[in-house]
Short mmCIF file of C-alpha atoms (C1' of nucleotides) in Angstrom, two decimals:
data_model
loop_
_atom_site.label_atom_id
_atom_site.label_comp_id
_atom_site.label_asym_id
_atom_site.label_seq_id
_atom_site.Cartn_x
_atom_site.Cartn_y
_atom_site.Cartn_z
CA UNK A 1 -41.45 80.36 89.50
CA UNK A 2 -42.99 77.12 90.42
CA UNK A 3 -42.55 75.37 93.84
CA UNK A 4 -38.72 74.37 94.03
CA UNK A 5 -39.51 70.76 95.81
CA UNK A 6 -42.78 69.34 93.67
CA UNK A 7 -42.40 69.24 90.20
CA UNK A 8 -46.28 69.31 88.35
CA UNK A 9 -45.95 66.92 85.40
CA UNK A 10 -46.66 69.31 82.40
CA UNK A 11 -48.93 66.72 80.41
CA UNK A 12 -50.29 64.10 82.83
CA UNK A 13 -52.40 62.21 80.70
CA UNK A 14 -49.80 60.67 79.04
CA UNK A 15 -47.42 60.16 81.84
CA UNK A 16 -49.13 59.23 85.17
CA UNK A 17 -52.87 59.33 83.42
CA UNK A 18 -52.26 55.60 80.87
CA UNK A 19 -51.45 53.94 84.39
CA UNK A 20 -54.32 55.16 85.95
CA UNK A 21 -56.60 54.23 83.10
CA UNK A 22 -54.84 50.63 82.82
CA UNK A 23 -55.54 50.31 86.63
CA UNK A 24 -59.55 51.13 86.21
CA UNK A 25 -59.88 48.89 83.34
CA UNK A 26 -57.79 45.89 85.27
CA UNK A 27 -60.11 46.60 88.13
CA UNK A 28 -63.07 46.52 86.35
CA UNK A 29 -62.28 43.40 84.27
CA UNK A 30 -60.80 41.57 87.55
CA UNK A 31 -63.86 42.02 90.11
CA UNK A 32 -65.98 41.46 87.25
CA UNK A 33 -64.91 38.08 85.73
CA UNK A 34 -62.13 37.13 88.48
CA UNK A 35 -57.96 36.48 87.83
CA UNK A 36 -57.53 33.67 86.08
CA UNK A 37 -60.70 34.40 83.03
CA UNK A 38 -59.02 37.99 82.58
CA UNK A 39 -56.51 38.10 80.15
CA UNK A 40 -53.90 41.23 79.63
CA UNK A 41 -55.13 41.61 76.06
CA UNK A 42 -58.36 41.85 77.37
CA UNK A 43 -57.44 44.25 79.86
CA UNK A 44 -55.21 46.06 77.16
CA UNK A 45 -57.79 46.56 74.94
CA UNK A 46 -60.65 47.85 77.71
CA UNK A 47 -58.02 50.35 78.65
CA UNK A 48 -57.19 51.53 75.32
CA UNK A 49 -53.69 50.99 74.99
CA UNK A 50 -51.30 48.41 73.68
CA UNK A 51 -50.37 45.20 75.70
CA UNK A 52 -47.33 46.41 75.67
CA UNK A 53 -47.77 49.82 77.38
CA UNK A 54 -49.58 47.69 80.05
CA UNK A 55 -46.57 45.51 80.51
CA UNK A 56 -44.45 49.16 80.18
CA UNK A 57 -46.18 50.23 83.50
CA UNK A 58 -46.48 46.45 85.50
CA UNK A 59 -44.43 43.65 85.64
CA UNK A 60 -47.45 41.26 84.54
CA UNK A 61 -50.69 40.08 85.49
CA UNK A 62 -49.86 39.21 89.46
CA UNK A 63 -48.35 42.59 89.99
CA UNK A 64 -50.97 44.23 88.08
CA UNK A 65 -53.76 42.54 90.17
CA UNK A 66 -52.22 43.23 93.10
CA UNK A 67 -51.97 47.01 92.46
CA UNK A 68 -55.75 46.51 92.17
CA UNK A 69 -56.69 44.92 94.80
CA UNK A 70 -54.08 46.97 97.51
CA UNK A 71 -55.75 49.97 96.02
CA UNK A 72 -59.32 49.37 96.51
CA UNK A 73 -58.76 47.83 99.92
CA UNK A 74 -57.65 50.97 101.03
CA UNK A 75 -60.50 52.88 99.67
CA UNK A 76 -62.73 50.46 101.47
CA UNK A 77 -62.68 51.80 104.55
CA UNK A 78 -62.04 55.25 104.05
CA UNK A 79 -65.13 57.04 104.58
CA UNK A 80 -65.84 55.62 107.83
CA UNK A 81 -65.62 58.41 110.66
CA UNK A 82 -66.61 57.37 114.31
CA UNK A 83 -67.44 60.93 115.62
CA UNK A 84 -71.30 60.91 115.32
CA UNK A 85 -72.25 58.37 118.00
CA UNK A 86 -73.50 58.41 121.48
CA UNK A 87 -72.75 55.72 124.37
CA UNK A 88 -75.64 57.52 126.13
CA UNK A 89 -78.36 56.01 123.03
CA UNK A 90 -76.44 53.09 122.03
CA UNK A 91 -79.36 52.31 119.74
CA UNK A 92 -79.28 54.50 118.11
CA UNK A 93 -75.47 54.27 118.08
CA UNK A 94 -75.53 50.68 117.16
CA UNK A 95 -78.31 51.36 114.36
CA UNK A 96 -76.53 53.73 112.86
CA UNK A 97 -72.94 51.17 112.87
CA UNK A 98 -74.86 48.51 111.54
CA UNK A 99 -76.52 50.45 108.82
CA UNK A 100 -73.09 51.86 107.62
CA UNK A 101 -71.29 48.28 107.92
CA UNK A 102 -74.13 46.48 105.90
CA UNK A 103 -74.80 49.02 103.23
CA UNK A 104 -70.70 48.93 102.52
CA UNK A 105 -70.65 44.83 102.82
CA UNK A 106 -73.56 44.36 100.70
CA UNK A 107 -72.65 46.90 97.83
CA UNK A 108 -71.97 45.45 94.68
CA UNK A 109 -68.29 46.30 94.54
CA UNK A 110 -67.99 44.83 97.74
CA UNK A 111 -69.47 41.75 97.11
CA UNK A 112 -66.99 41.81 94.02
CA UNK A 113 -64.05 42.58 95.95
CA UNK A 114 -64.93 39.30 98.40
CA UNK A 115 -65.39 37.16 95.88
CA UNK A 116 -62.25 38.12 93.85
CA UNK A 117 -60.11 37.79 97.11
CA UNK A 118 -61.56 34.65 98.40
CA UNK A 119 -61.17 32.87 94.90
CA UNK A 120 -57.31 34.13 94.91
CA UNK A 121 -56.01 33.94 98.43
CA UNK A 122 -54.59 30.56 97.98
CA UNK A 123 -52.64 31.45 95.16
CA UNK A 124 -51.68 34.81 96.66
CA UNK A 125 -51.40 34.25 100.44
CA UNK A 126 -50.38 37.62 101.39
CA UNK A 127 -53.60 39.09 99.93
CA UNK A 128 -55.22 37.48 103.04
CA UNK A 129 -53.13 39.97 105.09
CA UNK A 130 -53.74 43.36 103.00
CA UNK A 131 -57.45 42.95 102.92
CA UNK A 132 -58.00 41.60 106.70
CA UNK A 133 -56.26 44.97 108.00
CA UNK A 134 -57.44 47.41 105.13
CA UNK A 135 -61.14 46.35 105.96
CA UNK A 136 -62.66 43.60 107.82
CA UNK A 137 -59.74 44.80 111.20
CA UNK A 138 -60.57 48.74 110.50
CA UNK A 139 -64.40 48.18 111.21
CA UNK A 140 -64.35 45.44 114.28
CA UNK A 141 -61.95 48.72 115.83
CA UNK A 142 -64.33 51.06 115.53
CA UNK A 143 -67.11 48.90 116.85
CA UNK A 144 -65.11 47.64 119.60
CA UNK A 145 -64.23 51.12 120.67
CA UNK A 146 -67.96 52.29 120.77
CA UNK A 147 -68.43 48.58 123.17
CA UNK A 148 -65.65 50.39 125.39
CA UNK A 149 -66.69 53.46 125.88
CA UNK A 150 -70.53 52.60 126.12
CA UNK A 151 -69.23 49.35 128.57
CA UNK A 152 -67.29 52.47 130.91
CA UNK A 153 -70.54 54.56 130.43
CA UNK A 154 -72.52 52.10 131.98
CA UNK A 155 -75.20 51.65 129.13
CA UNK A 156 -73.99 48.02 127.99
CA UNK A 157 -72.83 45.71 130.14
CA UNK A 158 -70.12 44.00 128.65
CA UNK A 159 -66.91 42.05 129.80
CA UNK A 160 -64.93 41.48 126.35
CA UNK A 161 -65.74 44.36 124.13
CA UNK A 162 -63.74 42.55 121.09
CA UNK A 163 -65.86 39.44 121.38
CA UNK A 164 -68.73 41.92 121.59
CA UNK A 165 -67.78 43.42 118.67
CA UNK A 166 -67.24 40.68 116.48
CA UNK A 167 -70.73 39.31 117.80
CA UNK A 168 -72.34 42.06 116.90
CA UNK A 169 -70.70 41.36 113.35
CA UNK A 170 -72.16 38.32 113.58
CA UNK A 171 -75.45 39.49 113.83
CA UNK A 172 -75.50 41.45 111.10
CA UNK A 173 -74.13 39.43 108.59
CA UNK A 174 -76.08 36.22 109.79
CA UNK A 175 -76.21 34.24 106.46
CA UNK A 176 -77.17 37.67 104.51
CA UNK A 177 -73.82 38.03 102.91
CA UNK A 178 -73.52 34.58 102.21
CA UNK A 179 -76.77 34.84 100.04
CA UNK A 180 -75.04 38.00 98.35
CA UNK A 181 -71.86 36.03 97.63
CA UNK A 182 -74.07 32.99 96.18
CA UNK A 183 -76.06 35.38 93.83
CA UNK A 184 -78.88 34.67 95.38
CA UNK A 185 -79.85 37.75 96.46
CA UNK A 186 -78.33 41.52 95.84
CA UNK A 187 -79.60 45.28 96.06
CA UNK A 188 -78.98 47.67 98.95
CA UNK A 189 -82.36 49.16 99.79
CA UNK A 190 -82.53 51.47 102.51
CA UNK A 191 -85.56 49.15 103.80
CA UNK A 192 -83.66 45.60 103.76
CA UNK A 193 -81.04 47.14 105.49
CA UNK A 194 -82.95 48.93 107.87
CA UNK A 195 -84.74 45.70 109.07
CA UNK A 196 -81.48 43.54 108.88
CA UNK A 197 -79.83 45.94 111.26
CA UNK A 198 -83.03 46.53 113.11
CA UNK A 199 -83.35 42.42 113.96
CA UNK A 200 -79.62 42.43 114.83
CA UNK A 201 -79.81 45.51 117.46
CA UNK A 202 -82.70 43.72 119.15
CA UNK A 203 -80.96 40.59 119.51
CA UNK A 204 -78.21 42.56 121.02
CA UNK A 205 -79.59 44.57 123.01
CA UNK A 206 -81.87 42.07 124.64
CA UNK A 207 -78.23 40.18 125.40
CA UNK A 208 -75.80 43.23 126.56
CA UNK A 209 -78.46 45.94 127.77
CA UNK A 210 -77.49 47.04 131.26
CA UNK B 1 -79.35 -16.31 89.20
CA UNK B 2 -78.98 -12.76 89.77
CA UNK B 3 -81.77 -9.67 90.56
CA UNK B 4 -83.49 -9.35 87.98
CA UNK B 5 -83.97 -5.83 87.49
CA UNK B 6 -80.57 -4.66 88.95
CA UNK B 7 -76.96 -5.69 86.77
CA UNK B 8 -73.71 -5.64 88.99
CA UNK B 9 -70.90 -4.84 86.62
CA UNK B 10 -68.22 -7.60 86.67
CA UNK B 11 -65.39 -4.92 86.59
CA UNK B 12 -65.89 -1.62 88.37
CA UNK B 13 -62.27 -1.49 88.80
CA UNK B 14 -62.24 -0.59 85.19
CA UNK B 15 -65.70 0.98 84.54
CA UNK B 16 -66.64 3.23 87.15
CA UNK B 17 -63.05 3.20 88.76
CA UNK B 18 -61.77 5.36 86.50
CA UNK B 19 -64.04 7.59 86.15
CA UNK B 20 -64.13 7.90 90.34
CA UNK B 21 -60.16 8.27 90.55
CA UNK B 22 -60.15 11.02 88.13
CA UNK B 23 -63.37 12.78 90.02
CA UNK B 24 -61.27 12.52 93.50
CA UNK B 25 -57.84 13.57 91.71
CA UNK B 26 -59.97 16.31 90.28
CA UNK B 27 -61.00 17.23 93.51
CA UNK B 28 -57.83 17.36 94.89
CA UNK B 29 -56.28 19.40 92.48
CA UNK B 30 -59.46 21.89 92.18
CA UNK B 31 -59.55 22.47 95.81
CA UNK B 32 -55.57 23.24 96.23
CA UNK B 33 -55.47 25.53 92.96
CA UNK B 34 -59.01 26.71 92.07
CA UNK B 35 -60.58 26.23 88.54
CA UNK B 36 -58.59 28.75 86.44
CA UNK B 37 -55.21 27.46 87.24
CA UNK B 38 -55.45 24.15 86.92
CA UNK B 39 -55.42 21.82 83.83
CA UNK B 40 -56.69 19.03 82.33
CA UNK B 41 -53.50 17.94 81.75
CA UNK B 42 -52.58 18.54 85.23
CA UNK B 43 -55.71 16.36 86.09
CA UNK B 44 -55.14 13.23 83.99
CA UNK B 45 -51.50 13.38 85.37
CA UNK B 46 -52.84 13.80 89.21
CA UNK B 47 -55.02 10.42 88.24
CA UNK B 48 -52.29 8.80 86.14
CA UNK B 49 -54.32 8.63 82.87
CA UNK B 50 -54.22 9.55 79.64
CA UNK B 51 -56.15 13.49 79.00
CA UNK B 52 -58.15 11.78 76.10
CA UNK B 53 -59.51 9.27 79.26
CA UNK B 54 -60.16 12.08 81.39
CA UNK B 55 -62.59 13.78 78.05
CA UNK B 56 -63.81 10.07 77.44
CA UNK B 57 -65.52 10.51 80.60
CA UNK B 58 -66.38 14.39 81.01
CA UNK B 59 -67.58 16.70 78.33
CA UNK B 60 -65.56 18.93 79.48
CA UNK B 61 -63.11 20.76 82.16
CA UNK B 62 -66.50 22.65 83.42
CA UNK B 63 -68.21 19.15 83.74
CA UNK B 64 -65.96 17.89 85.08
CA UNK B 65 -65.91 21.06 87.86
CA UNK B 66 -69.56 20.53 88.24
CA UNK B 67 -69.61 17.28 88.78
CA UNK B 68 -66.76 17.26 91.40
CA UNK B 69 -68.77 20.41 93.36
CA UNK B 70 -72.08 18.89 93.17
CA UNK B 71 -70.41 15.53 94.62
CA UNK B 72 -68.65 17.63 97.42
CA UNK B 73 -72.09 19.29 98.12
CA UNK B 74 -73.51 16.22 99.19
CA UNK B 75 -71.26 15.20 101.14
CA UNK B 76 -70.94 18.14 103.14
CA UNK B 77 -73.80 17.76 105.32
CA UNK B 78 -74.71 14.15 104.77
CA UNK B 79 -73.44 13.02 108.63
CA UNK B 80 -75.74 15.89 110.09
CA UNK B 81 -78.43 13.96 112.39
CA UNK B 82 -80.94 15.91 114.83
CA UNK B 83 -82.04 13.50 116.66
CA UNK B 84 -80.29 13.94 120.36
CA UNK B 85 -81.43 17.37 120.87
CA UNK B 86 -83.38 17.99 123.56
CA UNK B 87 -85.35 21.26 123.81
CA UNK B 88 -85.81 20.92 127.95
CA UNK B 89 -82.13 21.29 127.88
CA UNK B 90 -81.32 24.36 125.35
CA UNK B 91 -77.59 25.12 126.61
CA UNK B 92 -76.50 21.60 125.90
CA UNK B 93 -78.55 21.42 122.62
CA UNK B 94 -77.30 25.00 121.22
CA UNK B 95 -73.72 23.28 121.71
CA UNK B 96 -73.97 20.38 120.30
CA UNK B 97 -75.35 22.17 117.21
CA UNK B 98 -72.64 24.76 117.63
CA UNK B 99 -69.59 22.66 117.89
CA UNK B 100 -70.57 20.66 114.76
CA UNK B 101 -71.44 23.95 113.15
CA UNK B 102 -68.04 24.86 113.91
CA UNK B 103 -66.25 21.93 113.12
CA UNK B 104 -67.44 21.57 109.95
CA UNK B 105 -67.51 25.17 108.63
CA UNK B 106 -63.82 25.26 109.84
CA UNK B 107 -62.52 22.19 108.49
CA UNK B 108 -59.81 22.51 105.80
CA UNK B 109 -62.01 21.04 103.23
CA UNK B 110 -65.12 22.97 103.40
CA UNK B 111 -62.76 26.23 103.55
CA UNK B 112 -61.01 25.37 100.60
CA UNK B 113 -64.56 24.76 98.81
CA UNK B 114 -66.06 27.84 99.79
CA UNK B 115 -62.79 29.86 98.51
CA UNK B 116 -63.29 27.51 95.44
CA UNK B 117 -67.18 28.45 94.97
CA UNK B 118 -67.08 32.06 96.13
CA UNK B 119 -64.61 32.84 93.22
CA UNK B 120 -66.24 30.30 90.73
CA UNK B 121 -69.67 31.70 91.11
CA UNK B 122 -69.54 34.49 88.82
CA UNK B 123 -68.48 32.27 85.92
CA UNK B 124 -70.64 30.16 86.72
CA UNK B 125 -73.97 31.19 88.71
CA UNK B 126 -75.54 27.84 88.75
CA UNK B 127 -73.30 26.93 91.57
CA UNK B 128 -74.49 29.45 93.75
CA UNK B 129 -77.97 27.53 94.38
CA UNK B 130 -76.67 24.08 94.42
CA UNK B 131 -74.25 24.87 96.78
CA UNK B 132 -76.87 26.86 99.43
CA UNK B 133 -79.67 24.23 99.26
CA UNK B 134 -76.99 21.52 99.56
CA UNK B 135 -74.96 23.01 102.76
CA UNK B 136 -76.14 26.31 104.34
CA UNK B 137 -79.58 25.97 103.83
CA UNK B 138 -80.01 22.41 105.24
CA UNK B 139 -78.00 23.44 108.01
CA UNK B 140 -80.37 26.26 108.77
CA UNK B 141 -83.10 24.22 108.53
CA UNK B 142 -82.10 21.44 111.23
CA UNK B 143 -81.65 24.87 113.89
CA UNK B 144 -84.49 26.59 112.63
CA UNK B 145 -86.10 23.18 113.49
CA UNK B 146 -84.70 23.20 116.89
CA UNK B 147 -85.55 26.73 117.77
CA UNK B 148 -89.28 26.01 116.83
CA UNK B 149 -89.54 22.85 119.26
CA UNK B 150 -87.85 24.89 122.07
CA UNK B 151 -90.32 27.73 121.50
CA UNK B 152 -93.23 24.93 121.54
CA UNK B 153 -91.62 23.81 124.83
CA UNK B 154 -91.15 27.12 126.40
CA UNK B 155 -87.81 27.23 126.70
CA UNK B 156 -86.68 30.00 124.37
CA UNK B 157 -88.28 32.69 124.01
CA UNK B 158 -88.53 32.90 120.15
CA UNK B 159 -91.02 34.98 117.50
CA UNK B 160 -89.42 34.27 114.56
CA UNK B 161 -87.61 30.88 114.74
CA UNK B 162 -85.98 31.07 111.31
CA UNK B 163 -84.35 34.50 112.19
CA UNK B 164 -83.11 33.57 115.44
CA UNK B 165 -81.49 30.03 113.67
CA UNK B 166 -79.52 33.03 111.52
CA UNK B 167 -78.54 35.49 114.39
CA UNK B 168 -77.47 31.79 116.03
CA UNK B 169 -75.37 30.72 112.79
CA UNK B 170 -74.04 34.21 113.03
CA UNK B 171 -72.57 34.83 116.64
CA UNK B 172 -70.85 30.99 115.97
CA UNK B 173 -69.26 32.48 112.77
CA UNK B 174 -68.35 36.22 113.84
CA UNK B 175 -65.48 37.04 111.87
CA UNK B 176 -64.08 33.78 112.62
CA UNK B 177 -64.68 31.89 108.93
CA UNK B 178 -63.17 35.14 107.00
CA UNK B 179 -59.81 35.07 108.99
CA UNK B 180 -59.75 31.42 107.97
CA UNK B 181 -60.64 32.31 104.75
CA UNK B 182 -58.29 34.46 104.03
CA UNK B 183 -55.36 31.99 105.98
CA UNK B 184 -55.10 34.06 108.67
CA UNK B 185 -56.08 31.22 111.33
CA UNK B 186 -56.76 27.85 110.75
CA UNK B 187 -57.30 24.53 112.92
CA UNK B 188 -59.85 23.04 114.41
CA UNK B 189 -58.70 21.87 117.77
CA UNK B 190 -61.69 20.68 120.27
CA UNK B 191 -60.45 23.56 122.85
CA UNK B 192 -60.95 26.33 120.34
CA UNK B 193 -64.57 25.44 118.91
CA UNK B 194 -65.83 24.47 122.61
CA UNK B 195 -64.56 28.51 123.28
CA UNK B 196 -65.90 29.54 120.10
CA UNK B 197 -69.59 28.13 120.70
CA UNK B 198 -69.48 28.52 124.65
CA UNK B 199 -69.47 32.51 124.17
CA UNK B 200 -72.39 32.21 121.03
CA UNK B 201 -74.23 29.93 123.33
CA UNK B 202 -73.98 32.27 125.86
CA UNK B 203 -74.68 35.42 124.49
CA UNK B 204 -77.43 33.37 122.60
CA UNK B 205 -79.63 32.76 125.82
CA UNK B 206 -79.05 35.83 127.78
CA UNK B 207 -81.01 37.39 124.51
CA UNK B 208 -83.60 34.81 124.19
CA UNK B 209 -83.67 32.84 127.16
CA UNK B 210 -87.23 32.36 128.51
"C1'" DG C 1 -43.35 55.77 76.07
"C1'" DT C 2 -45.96 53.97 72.77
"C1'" DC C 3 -47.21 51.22 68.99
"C1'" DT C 4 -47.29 46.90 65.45
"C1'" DA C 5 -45.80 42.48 64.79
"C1'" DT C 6 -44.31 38.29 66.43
"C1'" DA C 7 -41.98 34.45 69.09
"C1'" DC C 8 -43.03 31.14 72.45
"C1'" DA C 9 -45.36 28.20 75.86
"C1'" DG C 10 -49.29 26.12 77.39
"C1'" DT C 11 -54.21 25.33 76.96
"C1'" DG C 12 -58.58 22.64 75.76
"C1'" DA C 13 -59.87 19.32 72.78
"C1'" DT C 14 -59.53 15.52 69.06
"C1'" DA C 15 -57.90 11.65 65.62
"C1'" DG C 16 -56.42 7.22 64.97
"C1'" DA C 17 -53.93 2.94 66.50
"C1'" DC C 18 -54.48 -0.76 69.76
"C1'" DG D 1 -61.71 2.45 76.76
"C1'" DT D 2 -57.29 3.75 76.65
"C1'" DC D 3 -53.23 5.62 74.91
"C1'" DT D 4 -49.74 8.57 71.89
"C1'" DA D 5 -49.42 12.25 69.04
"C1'" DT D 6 -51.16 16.32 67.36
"C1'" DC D 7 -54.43 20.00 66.28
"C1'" DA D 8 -55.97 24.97 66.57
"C1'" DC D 9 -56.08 28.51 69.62
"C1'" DT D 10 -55.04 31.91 73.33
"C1'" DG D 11 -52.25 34.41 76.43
"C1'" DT D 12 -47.63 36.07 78.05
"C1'" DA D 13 -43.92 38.53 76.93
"C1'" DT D 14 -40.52 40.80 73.88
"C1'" DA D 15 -38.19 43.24 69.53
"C1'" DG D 16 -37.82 46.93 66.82
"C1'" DA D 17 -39.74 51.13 64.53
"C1'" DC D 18 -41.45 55.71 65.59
#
DNA sequence: GTCTATACAGTGATAGAC
DNA sequence: GTCTATCACTGTATAGAC
């Protein structure tokens, strides 16, 4: 009576459910305290299972951590949708790109997920890879697409839309996410980010307007 | 014979030597592999001494991390001098502070120590403000410094001088430090930083030029 | 698949001879 | 101060019962 080509797993908090829970407790206990301080015990015992129903589900620690990591790169991105902006009011357009791109680089998890990859990319080269194209690629796109199509509308005048784009980048993050990394600063109030993006549409403007 | 106030130990090859060939071998091997996966065993071996030498001399392997960041720290922007700038000439001045911007936030070492501090800094969150005030903030300071005497002079036109030193530091570092952070780029050939800084510069004074 | 119990390697750190 | 040898401990991984 069921569908004849997906099979429903009857009970999927034992199957399908312990890896999931093993994966939010690894992720939790890797962005908080980084790869090398987090032990599987430790993430064994946060999940709620044995160490070796973790070891039942991943290889070990470098698999598991990659899992992680693959997994929230993807979901880094996801919510971004480029339909809602104008090459007619590219303030406005560019306001509302910056906004979106700081409040995401600036969120705790974020910050987390930087700091986690940066610390482990030498002993895991290809993580450089993953991330760059799940996130940091994804969003100089869409920006560079909105520097083409506002550079053929005539309201910016740019040459090299990817160099604009990355420049624009550059504006916003100016030393702010630097500070963030550091722990010398945090919090994503709609105010901060409001005048960070604010100062780096100005600056822009004043350099590309047509 | 001798100063009176100040004693020159007779054997520094024994004294202080040690204790400065384990610091650099500590270095080495905390740069390459981060803090978690290397050893104090690994350590004394990298300086060819004994582990109980190595603890003679450090507290501890977190000491010993400290005192190998803090030195690296200093160094980092100890050869930074301002004084050819010339704020009649702002194109040649943003360069030269551009290039050696550049060159030094790309060189191997200082990418390997901010991999090593981004993903130490949640262990340990001291490191976060000795690192800033030792590199990034001094940095800032010299172009904030700049941008204020070429405001004085006329020649940019500039409200808030410390902003505009961040948008600066910003359309220099784009996206360009990540994808060498993650080992997705890496060199620091003369050709590639002139390109680099020639389009910051640029974009630079067509927003602020006076 | 899941658990308890355990073998094994490697870690940070120390004691005692020289 | 320096070394050799060793400590106690933790983390990885597996065996065997259920």
């Amino acid at each position: 009576m069921g569908p004849p080509t997906v099979r429903i797993e009857p009970n999927e908090t034992q199957g399908a459910g312990k890896a999931e829970t093993i994966l939010a407790a690894a992720k939790r206990m890797f962005l908080e305290h980084g790869f090398g301080a987090v032990s599987m015990d430790a993430i064994a015992r946060a999940a709620g299972v044995s160490k070796a129903t973790v070891y039942a589900h991943f290889a070990g620690k470098e698999e598991l951590f990659g899992a992680v990591i693959g997994r929230e790169c993807e979901r880094y991105f996801a919510d971004f949708s480029a339909g809602e902006l104008d090459p007619e009011d590219v303030g406005a357009s560019l306001t509302t790109l910056g906004c979106r791109f700081l409040d995401l680089l600036l969120s705790p998890d974020a910050i987390a997920l930087h700091r986690l990859i940066l610390g482990e990319v030498g002993r895991f080269p290809a993580l450089g890879e993953v991330f760059w194209r799940a996130g940091p690629e994804r969003n100089l796109g869409q920006i560079e697409a909105f520097m083409r199509t506002a550079a053929a509308a005539g309201t910016l005048r740019i040459d090299n839309p990817r160099l604009a784009a990355e420049q624009f980048v550059g504006l916003l993050r100016g030393e702010t996410q630097l500070r963030y990394l550091l722990r010398l600063d945090s919090g994503t109030e709609r105010a901060k980010i409001d005048t960070l993006t604010a100062a780096a549409v100005a600056t822009f403007l004043s350099a590309f307007k047509g």
